[in-house]
CSV table of C-alpha atoms in Angstrom, one decimal:
chain,number,residue,atom,x,y,z
W,1,UNK,CA,140.2,-37.9,101.1
W,2,UNK,CA,139.0,-36.1,104.2
W,3,UNK,CA,140.1,-33.3,106.4
W,4,UNK,CA,138.3,-33.1,109.7
W,5,UNK,CA,138.3,-30.9,112.8
W,6,UNK,CA,137.3,-33.0,115.8
W,7,UNK,CA,136.6,-32.3,119.5
W,8,UNK,CA,136.7,-36.0,120.2
W,9,UNK,CA,139.7,-38.3,120.9
W,10,UNK,CA,141.5,-39.3,117.7
W,11,UNK,CA,141.4,-43.0,116.9
W,12,UNK,CA,144.4,-43.8,114.6
W,13,UNK,CA,143.5,-47.4,114.1
W,14,UNK,CA,140.0,-46.6,112.8
W,15,UNK,CA,141.3,-43.7,110.6
W,16,UNK,CA,144.1,-45.9,109.1
W,17,UNK,CA,141.6,-48.5,108.1
W,18,UNK,CA,140.1,-46.0,105.6
W,19,UNK,CA,143.4,-45.8,103.8
W,20,UNK,CA,143.4,-49.5,102.8
W,21,UNK,CA,143.4,-50.3,99.1
W,22,UNK,CA,144.5,-53.5,97.2
W,23,UNK,CA,147.0,-51.5,95.1
W,24,UNK,CA,148.5,-49.7,98.1
W,25,UNK,CA,151.9,-51.1,99.2
W,26,UNK,CA,152.9,-48.4,101.6
W,27,UNK,CA,151.2,-46.4,104.4
W,28,UNK,CA,152.8,-43.6,106.3
W,29,UNK,CA,151.1,-42.0,109.3
W,30,UNK,CA,152.1,-39.0,111.4
W,31,UNK,CA,150.8,-38.2,114.8
W,32,UNK,CA,151.4,-35.0,116.7
W,33,UNK,CA,151.4,-35.6,120.5
W,34,UNK,CA,151.2,-33.0,123.2
W,35,UNK,CA,154.7,-32.7,124.7
W,36,UNK,CA,155.4,-31.9,128.3
W,37,UNK,CA,157.5,-28.9,127.3
W,38,UNK,CA,157.9,-26.2,124.7
W,39,UNK,CA,160.8,-23.9,124.3
W,40,UNK,CA,161.9,-24.6,127.9
W,41,UNK,CA,158.5,-24.1,129.5
W,42,UNK,CA,156.9,-27.1,131.3
W,43,UNK,CA,153.5,-27.6,129.7
W,44,UNK,CA,150.6,-29.1,131.7
W,45,UNK,CA,147.9,-29.1,129.0
W,46,UNK,CA,146.8,-27.2,126.0
W,47,UNK,CA,143.8,-26.0,124.1
W,48,UNK,CA,143.3,-25.9,120.4
W,49,UNK,CA,140.8,-23.5,118.8
W,50,UNK,CA,139.8,-23.4,115.2
W,51,UNK,CA,137.4,-21.9,112.8
W,52,UNK,CA,136.1,-25.2,111.5
W,53,UNK,CA,134.5,-24.2,108.2
W,54,UNK,CA,137.6,-22.3,107.0
W,55,UNK,CA,139.9,-25.0,108.4
W,56,UNK,CA,138.2,-27.8,106.6
W,57,UNK,CA,138.1,-25.9,103.4
W,58,UNK,CA,141.9,-25.1,103.6
W,59,UNK,CA,142.7,-28.7,104.8
W,60,UNK,CA,140.8,-30.2,101.9
W,61,UNK,CA,142.8,-28.0,99.5
W,62,UNK,CA,146.0,-29.3,101.1
W,63,UNK,CA,144.9,-32.9,100.6
W,64,UNK,CA,144.0,-32.2,97.0
W,65,UNK,CA,147.4,-30.6,96.4
W,66,UNK,CA,149.1,-33.7,97.9
W,67,UNK,CA,147.1,-36.0,95.6
W,68,UNK,CA,148.1,-34.0,92.6
W,69,UNK,CA,151.8,-33.6,93.5
W,70,UNK,CA,152.6,-37.2,94.8
W,71,UNK,CA,151.6,-40.6,93.5
W,72,UNK,CA,149.4,-41.6,96.4
W,73,UNK,CA,146.3,-43.6,96.7
W,74,UNK,CA,144.6,-41.5,99.3
W,75,UNK,CA,145.2,-39.3,102.3
W,76,UNK,CA,143.3,-38.1,105.4
W,77,UNK,CA,143.9,-35.7,108.2
W,78,UNK,CA,142.2,-35.0,111.5
W,79,UNK,CA,143.0,-32.2,113.9
W,80,UNK,CA,141.8,-32.0,117.5
W,81,UNK,CA,140.2,-28.9,119.1
W,82,UNK,CA,139.5,-28.4,122.8
W,83,UNK,CA,141.5,-29.1,125.8
W,84,UNK,CA,144.2,-31.8,125.6
W,85,UNK,CA,146.6,-33.4,128.1
W,86,UNK,CA,150.2,-34.5,127.8
W,87,UNK,CA,150.5,-37.4,125.4
W,88,UNK,CA,147.2,-36.8,123.7
W,89,UNK,CA,147.1,-37.0,119.9
W,90,UNK,CA,146.5,-33.4,118.5
W,91,UNK,CA,146.8,-34.2,114.9
W,92,UNK,CA,146.8,-37.3,112.7
W,93,UNK,CA,147.8,-37.6,109.0
W,94,UNK,CA,147.6,-40.8,107.1
W,95,UNK,CA,148.7,-41.5,103.5
W,96,UNK,CA,148.6,-44.7,101.4
W,97,UNK,CA,150.5,-45.2,98.2
W,98,UNK,CA,151.8,-47.9,95.8
W,99,UNK,CA,155.4,-47.0,96.8
W,100,UNK,CA,156.8,-45.7,100.0
W,101,UNK,CA,158.6,-42.6,98.6
W,102,UNK,CA,155.4,-40.9,97.7
W,103,UNK,CA,153.7,-41.8,101.0
W,104,UNK,CA,156.5,-40.3,103.0
W,105,UNK,CA,156.7,-37.1,100.9
W,106,UNK,CA,152.9,-36.6,100.9
W,107,UNK,CA,152.6,-37.2,104.6
W,108,UNK,CA,155.3,-34.6,105.3
W,109,UNK,CA,153.8,-32.1,102.9
W,110,UNK,CA,150.3,-32.4,104.5
W,111,UNK,CA,151.5,-31.9,108.1
W,112,UNK,CA,153.8,-29.0,107.1
W,113,UNK,CA,151.1,-27.2,105.1
W,114,UNK,CA,148.5,-27.8,107.8
W,115,UNK,CA,150.6,-26.2,110.4
W,116,UNK,CA,151.3,-23.2,108.3
W,117,UNK,CA,148.0,-22.6,106.6
W,118,UNK,CA,145.0,-24.1,108.5
W,119,UNK,CA,143.3,-21.7,110.9
W,120,UNK,CA,144.0,-23.5,114.2
W,121,UNK,CA,145.4,-21.9,117.3
W,122,UNK,CA,147.1,-23.4,120.3
W,123,UNK,CA,147.1,-22.0,123.9
W,124,UNK,CA,149.6,-23.6,126.2
W,125,UNK,CA,149.2,-23.9,130.0
W,126,UNK,CA,152.4,-24.0,131.9
W,127,UNK,CA,153.3,-25.3,135.4
W,128,UNK,CA,154.1,-21.7,136.3
W,129,UNK,CA,150.3,-21.0,136.1
W,130,UNK,CA,150.8,-18.8,133.1
W,131,UNK,CA,149.2,-19.6,129.8
W,132,UNK,CA,149.8,-18.2,126.3
W,133,UNK,CA,148.9,-18.5,122.7
W,134,UNK,CA,151.6,-20.0,120.7
W,135,UNK,CA,152.4,-18.7,117.3
W,136,UNK,CA,155.2,-18.1,114.8
W,137,UNK,CA,156.1,-14.9,116.6
W,138,UNK,CA,156.9,-16.7,119.9
W,139,UNK,CA,160.5,-17.7,120.5
W,140,UNK,CA,159.8,-21.4,120.1
W,141,UNK,CA,159.1,-21.0,116.5
W,142,UNK,CA,161.2,-17.9,115.8
W,143,UNK,CA,164.2,-19.9,116.7
W,144,UNK,CA,163.5,-22.4,114.0
W,145,UNK,CA,162.0,-25.2,116.0
W,146,UNK,CA,158.9,-27.0,114.9
W,147,UNK,CA,157.3,-30.0,116.4
N,1,UNK,CA,130.6,4.4,105.7
N,2,UNK,CA,129.5,0.7,105.8
N,3,UNK,CA,128.4,-1.5,108.6
N,4,UNK,CA,130.2,-4.9,108.9
N,5,UNK,CA,130.7,-7.7,111.4
N,6,UNK,CA,134.2,-8.3,112.6
N,7,UNK,CA,134.9,-11.7,114.2
N,8,UNK,CA,138.0,-12.4,116.3
N,9,UNK,CA,139.8,-15.7,117.0
N,10,UNK,CA,142.2,-16.9,119.7
N,11,UNK,CA,144.5,-14.1,120.9
N,12,UNK,CA,142.5,-11.5,118.9
N,13,UNK,CA,139.3,-12.5,120.7
N,14,UNK,CA,141.0,-12.3,124.1
N,15,UNK,CA,142.5,-8.9,123.3
N,16,UNK,CA,139.3,-7.5,121.8
N,17,UNK,CA,137.3,-8.9,124.8
N,18,UNK,CA,134.7,-10.3,122.4
N,19,UNK,CA,134.3,-12.8,119.6
N,20,UNK,CA,132.6,-10.4,117.3
N,21,UNK,CA,131.4,-6.8,117.0
N,22,UNK,CA,129.6,-4.6,114.6
N,23,UNK,CA,131.8,-1.9,113.1
N,24,UNK,CA,130.8,1.2,111.2
N,25,UNK,CA,133.8,2.0,109.1
N,26,UNK,CA,135.2,3.9,106.2
N,27,UNK,CA,137.7,1.1,105.5
N,28,UNK,CA,137.6,0.1,101.8
N,29,UNK,CA,139.6,-3.1,102.1
N,30,UNK,CA,140.0,-6.0,104.6
N,31,UNK,CA,143.5,-4.7,105.3
N,32,UNK,CA,142.3,-1.2,106.1
N,33,UNK,CA,139.7,-2.6,108.5
N,34,UNK,CA,142.4,-4.8,110.1
N,35,UNK,CA,144.6,-1.7,110.7
N,36,UNK,CA,141.7,0.0,112.3
N,37,UNK,CA,140.6,-2.7,114.7
N,38,UNK,CA,144.2,-3.8,115.4
N,39,UNK,CA,145.0,-0.3,116.6
N,40,UNK,CA,141.9,0.0,118.7
N,41,UNK,CA,142.3,-3.5,120.4
N,42,UNK,CA,146.0,-3.6,120.6
N,43,UNK,CA,146.6,-6.6,118.3
N,44,UNK,CA,150.4,-7.3,118.2
N,45,UNK,CA,150.8,-9.5,115.2
N,46,UNK,CA,152.0,-8.2,111.9
N,47,UNK,CA,149.2,-8.2,109.3
N,48,UNK,CA,151.4,-10.1,106.9
N,49,UNK,CA,151.4,-13.1,109.3
N,50,UNK,CA,147.6,-13.0,109.9
N,51,UNK,CA,144.8,-14.1,107.6
N,52,UNK,CA,141.4,-12.8,106.8
N,53,UNK,CA,138.2,-14.3,105.5
N,54,UNK,CA,135.3,-12.4,104.0
N,55,UNK,CA,131.9,-14.2,104.1
N,56,UNK,CA,133.5,-17.5,104.6
N,57,UNK,CA,136.3,-17.3,102.0
N,58,UNK,CA,140.0,-16.7,102.7
N,59,UNK,CA,140.9,-13.6,100.8
N,60,UNK,CA,143.8,-11.2,100.3
N,61,UNK,CA,144.2,-8.1,102.4
N,62,UNK,CA,143.2,-5.9,99.4
N,63,UNK,CA,139.8,-7.5,99.2
N,64,UNK,CA,137.1,-4.8,98.9
N,65,UNK,CA,134.5,-4.6,101.7
N,66,UNK,CA,130.8,-4.1,101.2
N,67,UNK,CA,128.0,-3.3,103.6
N,68,UNK,CA,126.9,-6.2,105.8
N,69,UNK,CA,130.0,-8.3,105.1
N,70,UNK,CA,131.3,-10.6,107.8
N,71,UNK,CA,135.1,-10.4,108.2
N,72,UNK,CA,137.0,-13.0,110.1
N,73,UNK,CA,140.4,-12.0,111.5
N,74,UNK,CA,142.8,-14.9,112.1
N,75,UNK,CA,146.0,-14.5,114.1
N,76,UNK,CA,149.1,-16.5,113.0
N,77,UNK,CA,148.2,-20.1,113.0
N,78,UNK,CA,149.8,-22.7,115.2
N,79,UNK,CA,148.2,-26.1,114.5
N,80,UNK,CA,149.9,-29.5,115.0
M,1,UNK,CA,164.5,-50.0,120.6
M,2,UNK,CA,163.6,-53.4,119.2
M,3,UNK,CA,163.8,-55.2,115.9
M,4,UNK,CA,161.7,-58.3,115.6
M,5,UNK,CA,161.1,-61.1,113.1
M,6,UNK,CA,157.5,-62.3,113.6
M,7,UNK,CA,155.4,-65.0,112.1
M,8,UNK,CA,152.2,-63.6,113.7
M,9,UNK,CA,150.0,-60.8,112.5
M,10,UNK,CA,151.5,-57.4,113.1
M,11,UNK,CA,149.5,-55.2,115.6
M,12,UNK,CA,150.4,-51.6,114.9
M,13,UNK,CA,148.3,-50.1,117.7
M,14,UNK,CA,150.1,-52.2,120.3
M,15,UNK,CA,153.5,-51.5,118.8
M,16,UNK,CA,152.9,-47.8,118.6
M,17,UNK,CA,152.0,-47.7,122.3
M,18,UNK,CA,155.6,-48.6,123.1
M,19,UNK,CA,156.9,-45.4,121.5
M,20,UNK,CA,155.0,-43.1,123.8
M,21,UNK,CA,157.1,-40.7,125.9
M,22,UNK,CA,156.2,-37.4,127.6
M,23,UNK,CA,158.8,-35.5,125.7
M,24,UNK,CA,157.8,-37.0,122.4
M,25,UNK,CA,155.8,-34.6,120.2
M,26,UNK,CA,155.9,-36.5,116.9
M,27,UNK,CA,155.4,-40.1,115.9
M,28,UNK,CA,155.8,-41.4,112.3
M,29,UNK,CA,154.9,-45.0,111.4
M,30,UNK,CA,155.5,-46.8,108.2
M,31,UNK,CA,153.6,-49.9,107.2
M,32,UNK,CA,154.4,-52.1,104.1
M,33,UNK,CA,151.3,-53.8,102.8
M,34,UNK,CA,151.1,-56.7,100.4
M,35,UNK,CA,150.0,-55.2,97.1
M,36,UNK,CA,147.9,-57.0,94.5
M,37,UNK,CA,150.5,-56.4,91.8
M,38,UNK,CA,154.2,-56.1,91.3
M,39,UNK,CA,155.8,-55.0,88.1
M,40,UNK,CA,152.7,-55.8,86.1
M,41,UNK,CA,152.1,-59.3,87.5
M,42,UNK,CA,148.9,-59.8,89.5
M,43,UNK,CA,149.9,-61.1,93.0
M,44,UNK,CA,147.7,-63.4,95.0
M,45,UNK,CA,149.9,-63.9,98.0
M,46,UNK,CA,153.5,-64.0,99.1
M,47,UNK,CA,155.8,-65.6,101.5
M,48,UNK,CA,158.6,-64.1,103.5
M,49,UNK,CA,161.6,-66.1,104.7
M,50,UNK,CA,164.4,-64.9,106.9
M,51,UNK,CA,167.4,-66.1,108.9
M,52,UNK,CA,166.1,-64.6,112.1
M,53,UNK,CA,169.3,-64.5,114.2
M,54,UNK,CA,171.2,-62.6,111.5
M,55,UNK,CA,168.1,-60.5,110.6
M,56,UNK,CA,167.6,-59.3,114.2
M,57,UNK,CA,171.3,-58.5,114.7
M,58,UNK,CA,171.4,-56.4,111.5
M,59,UNK,CA,168.0,-54.8,112.3
M,60,UNK,CA,169.2,-53.8,115.8
M,61,UNK,CA,172.3,-52.2,114.2
M,62,UNK,CA,170.0,-50.2,111.9
M,63,UNK,CA,167.9,-49.0,114.8
M,64,UNK,CA,171.1,-48.0,116.7
M,65,UNK,CA,172.3,-46.1,113.7
M,66,UNK,CA,169.0,-44.2,113.4
M,67,UNK,CA,169.2,-43.3,117.1
M,68,UNK,CA,172.7,-41.9,116.6
M,69,UNK,CA,172.0,-40.0,113.4
M,70,UNK,CA,168.6,-38.5,114.2
M,71,UNK,CA,167.3,-36.7,117.3
M,72,UNK,CA,164.7,-39.3,118.1
M,73,UNK,CA,163.3,-40.7,121.3
M,74,UNK,CA,163.0,-44.3,120.2
M,75,UNK,CA,162.3,-46.6,117.2
M,76,UNK,CA,161.0,-50.1,116.7
M,77,UNK,CA,160.6,-52.4,113.7
M,78,UNK,CA,158.8,-55.7,113.1
M,79,UNK,CA,159.0,-57.7,109.9
M,80,UNK,CA,156.7,-60.6,109.1
M,81,UNK,CA,157.7,-64.0,107.9
M,82,UNK,CA,155.5,-66.7,106.6
M,83,UNK,CA,152.6,-66.6,104.1
M,84,UNK,CA,150.8,-63.3,103.7
M,85,UNK,CA,147.7,-62.3,101.8
M,86,UNK,CA,146.9,-59.1,99.9
M,87,UNK,CA,146.5,-56.2,102.3
M,88,UNK,CA,148.4,-57.9,105.1
M,89,UNK,CA,151.1,-55.8,106.9
M,90,UNK,CA,154.5,-57.2,106.0
M,91,UNK,CA,156.6,-54.7,107.9
M,92,UNK,CA,156.1,-51.9,110.5
M,93,UNK,CA,158.4,-49.2,111.5
M,94,UNK,CA,157.6,-46.7,114.3
M,95,UNK,CA,159.6,-43.7,115.5
M,96,UNK,CA,158.9,-41.1,118.2
M,97,UNK,CA,160.8,-37.8,118.5
M,98,UNK,CA,160.5,-34.4,120.0
M,99,UNK,CA,160.1,-32.8,116.6
M,100,UNK,CA,158.7,-34.2,113.4
M,101,UNK,CA,161.6,-33.7,111.0
M,102,UNK,CA,163.8,-36.3,112.8
M,103,UNK,CA,160.8,-38.7,113.1
M,104,UNK,CA,160.2,-38.6,109.3
M,105,UNK,CA,163.9,-38.9,108.5
M,106,UNK,CA,164.6,-41.8,110.9
M,107,UNK,CA,161.5,-43.7,109.8
M,108,UNK,CA,162.6,-43.5,106.2
M,109,UNK,CA,166.2,-44.4,107.0
M,110,UNK,CA,165.1,-47.5,108.9
M,111,UNK,CA,162.8,-48.9,106.2
M,112,UNK,CA,165.3,-48.1,103.4
M,113,UNK,CA,168.2,-49.8,105.2
M,114,UNK,CA,166.0,-52.8,106.3
M,115,UNK,CA,165.0,-53.5,102.8
M,116,UNK,CA,168.6,-53.3,101.6
M,117,UNK,CA,170.5,-55.0,104.4
M,118,UNK,CA,168.3,-57.4,106.5
M,119,UNK,CA,168.3,-61.0,105.3
M,120,UNK,CA,164.7,-61.4,104.4
M,121,UNK,CA,163.5,-62.8,101.1
M,122,UNK,CA,160.1,-62.6,99.4
M,123,UNK,CA,158.5,-65.2,97.1
M,124,UNK,CA,155.5,-63.9,95.2
M,125,UNK,CA,152.6,-66.1,94.0
M,126,UNK,CA,150.9,-64.9,90.8
M,127,UNK,CA,147.5,-65.5,89.4
M,128,UNK,CA,149.3,-67.1,86.4
M,129,UNK,CA,150.2,-70.0,88.9
M,130,UNK,CA,153.9,-69.1,88.6
M,131,UNK,CA,155.8,-68.0,91.7
M,132,UNK,CA,159.1,-66.4,92.0
M,133,UNK,CA,161.7,-65.0,94.4
M,134,UNK,CA,161.8,-61.3,94.2
M,135,UNK,CA,165.2,-59.6,94.5
M,136,UNK,CA,167.1,-56.6,93.2
M,137,UNK,CA,168.0,-58.4,90.0
M,138,UNK,CA,164.3,-58.7,89.0
M,139,UNK,CA,162.9,-56.1,86.6
M,140,UNK,CA,160.7,-54.5,89.3
M,141,UNK,CA,163.6,-53.2,91.2
M,142,UNK,CA,166.1,-53.0,88.3
M,143,UNK,CA,163.8,-50.4,86.7
M,144,UNK,CA,164.1,-48.2,89.8
M,145,UNK,CA,160.8,-49.0,91.6
M,146,UNK,CA,160.7,-49.7,95.2
M,147,UNK,CA,157.7,-50.2,97.4
T,1,UNK,CA,191.0,-79.7,102.7
T,2,UNK,CA,188.5,-78.7,105.4
T,3,UNK,CA,185.0,-79.9,106.2
T,4,UNK,CA,182.4,-77.2,106.5
T,5,UNK,CA,178.6,-76.8,106.6
T,6,UNK,CA,177.1,-74.7,103.9
T,7,UNK,CA,173.5,-73.4,104.5
T,8,UNK,CA,171.3,-72.0,101.7
T,9,UNK,CA,168.4,-69.6,101.9
T,10,UNK,CA,165.4,-68.7,99.7
T,11,UNK,CA,166.3,-69.1,96.0
T,12,UNK,CA,169.6,-70.7,96.9
T,13,UNK,CA,167.9,-73.4,98.9
T,14,UNK,CA,165.5,-74.1,96.1
T,15,UNK,CA,168.3,-74.3,93.5
T,16,UNK,CA,170.5,-76.4,95.8
T,17,UNK,CA,167.6,-78.7,96.6
T,18,UNK,CA,168.6,-78.6,100.3
T,19,UNK,CA,168.8,-76.2,103.2
T,20,UNK,CA,172.3,-77.3,104.1
T,21,UNK,CA,175.1,-79.7,103.1
T,22,UNK,CA,178.5,-80.8,104.3
T,23,UNK,CA,181.2,-79.7,102.0
T,24,UNK,CA,184.8,-80.9,101.8
T,25,UNK,CA,186.6,-78.1,100.2
T,26,UNK,CA,190.0,-76.5,99.4
T,27,UNK,CA,188.4,-73.0,99.5
T,28,UNK,CA,190.3,-70.7,101.7
T,29,UNK,CA,187.7,-67.9,101.9
T,30,UNK,CA,184.0,-67.5,102.0
T,31,UNK,CA,184.1,-66.1,98.5
T,32,UNK,CA,186.0,-69.1,97.1
T,33,UNK,CA,183.4,-71.4,98.6
T,34,UNK,CA,180.6,-69.4,97.2
T,35,UNK,CA,182.1,-69.7,93.7
T,36,UNK,CA,182.4,-73.4,94.2
T,37,UNK,CA,178.8,-74.1,95.4
T,38,UNK,CA,177.3,-71.5,93.0
T,39,UNK,CA,178.9,-73.2,90.0
T,40,UNK,CA,177.7,-76.6,91.2
T,41,UNK,CA,174.1,-75.6,92.1
T,42,UNK,CA,173.6,-73.0,89.3
T,43,UNK,CA,173.2,-69.9,91.5
T,44,UNK,CA,172.5,-67.0,89.2
T,45,UNK,CA,173.1,-64.0,91.5
T,46,UNK,CA,176.3,-62.0,91.4
T,47,UNK,CA,178.4,-62.6,94.5
T,48,UNK,CA,178.6,-58.8,95.1
T,49,UNK,CA,174.8,-58.7,95.6
T,50,UNK,CA,174.8,-61.7,98.0
T,51,UNK,CA,175.8,-61.9,101.6
T,52,UNK,CA,177.6,-64.4,103.7
T,53,UNK,CA,177.7,-65.2,107.5
T,54,UNK,CA,180.3,-67.4,109.1
T,55,UNK,CA,179.3,-68.9,112.5
T,56,UNK,CA,176.5,-66.5,112.9
T,57,UNK,CA,178.3,-63.2,112.0
T,58,UNK,CA,177.9,-61.4,108.7
T,59,UNK,CA,181.4,-61.2,107.2
T,60,UNK,CA,183.2,-60.0,104.0
T,61,UNK,CA,183.8,-62.4,101.1
T,62,UNK,CA,187.5,-62.5,102.0
T,63,UNK,CA,186.8,-64.1,105.4
T,64,UNK,CA,189.1,-67.1,106.0
T,65,UNK,CA,187.4,-70.5,106.5
T,66,UNK,CA,188.4,-73.0,109.1
T,67,UNK,CA,187.4,-76.6,109.6
T,68,UNK,CA,183.9,-77.1,111.0
T,69,UNK,CA,182.8,-73.6,110.2
T,70,UNK,CA,179.1,-73.0,109.4
T,71,UNK,CA,178.7,-70.8,106.3
T,72,UNK,CA,175.4,-69.2,105.5
T,73,UNK,CA,174.8,-68.0,101.9
T,74,UNK,CA,172.2,-65.3,101.5
T,75,UNK,CA,170.8,-64.3,98.1
T,76,UNK,CA,170.0,-60.7,97.5
T,77,UNK,CA,167.6,-59.5,100.2
T,78,UNK,CA,164.1,-58.3,99.4
T,79,UNK,CA,162.3,-57.3,102.6
T,80,UNK,CA,159.5,-54.9,103.0
């Protein structure tokens, strides 16, 4: 079980290999990709910033909760920081379990909690030249959307 | 009066114009210090939606401050 | 959107690349792996058999249903046939969507329906030397378990 | 009396001892033919949990049979 803040390209194939276990029959992976739009604005790129020590501590707590709540074998999560382009992978969550129900539920739990609790911030750059920090007070999220 | 280090992240850093500063304050709790620096720097986010860490640990807004503490102010998170 | 029956090793990285789209912000992939046990029996290997023309037709229908029910960009599924070893990937489902909720729901829908409706059969080989066709009448599934 | 081809998969193939056979039958529907071959070969699965395709299309058990049809009998599925 590992939660990582990384400023290098995420490699899902390498990460997934760490989830393998002979008793695991199911693996669910989530990837968050940089979209070309958010709340109607055309996005050209974005930057993620974090306070890594606190982020890793909170992220590890989320993984430990998932292991306790769901019948999973293991789970990992990596979140990018730095400047990303459209299509880049911003966050990866992988879960292995004996059965698929627990793998789906744990994977969803981990990404939902990560987005709500881990100190990571996103600054979007728009084609208009404007850029802005995205958070729950912005219309995108206030209107109930979540990526 | 205590002397503490306040550190700012993301939009807070941009609004404060610095990543950290020394603050001499009468604030007794993390919440009181937040109110003080938020007013001075024009932070717009409601305290309830922000987070605070003291000396590396996420704490509640009622956490007591001591001289030489390092206080990290986190605006609303937006990972993923 | 593609449903495939394959007798070659599944390559998740290649398959996932086909899901990329600039407006996609979320990708959820499911992999079913051959476990080393089922319902208390130690499994050494297993064989999948299918009637491919019917399987592909039914699988494509499931993908079309997912596209209609959930706000997704695209979805693919590949199911192995032939002899597999412990840890091998037996089935892969990948979904991309603008937002993660739809991606999770569609991925779950596709694997659940595939396991219930697509004409594919599994024969397990046990360390005891015995082998058997697994189906919904066997204790493993009758007792409510599902991988 | 019609002549049809019955094809068997997985456990049905093993029990029948063959992948397909020609059947001369009075069965009017896919369901009637299933009952006939299931009794003869000792298929154990309830018809409701099995599936049938006629000439390449999945159909209901009440599907009418015609001379020269190809009928595929699928035991309960177990993918994934």
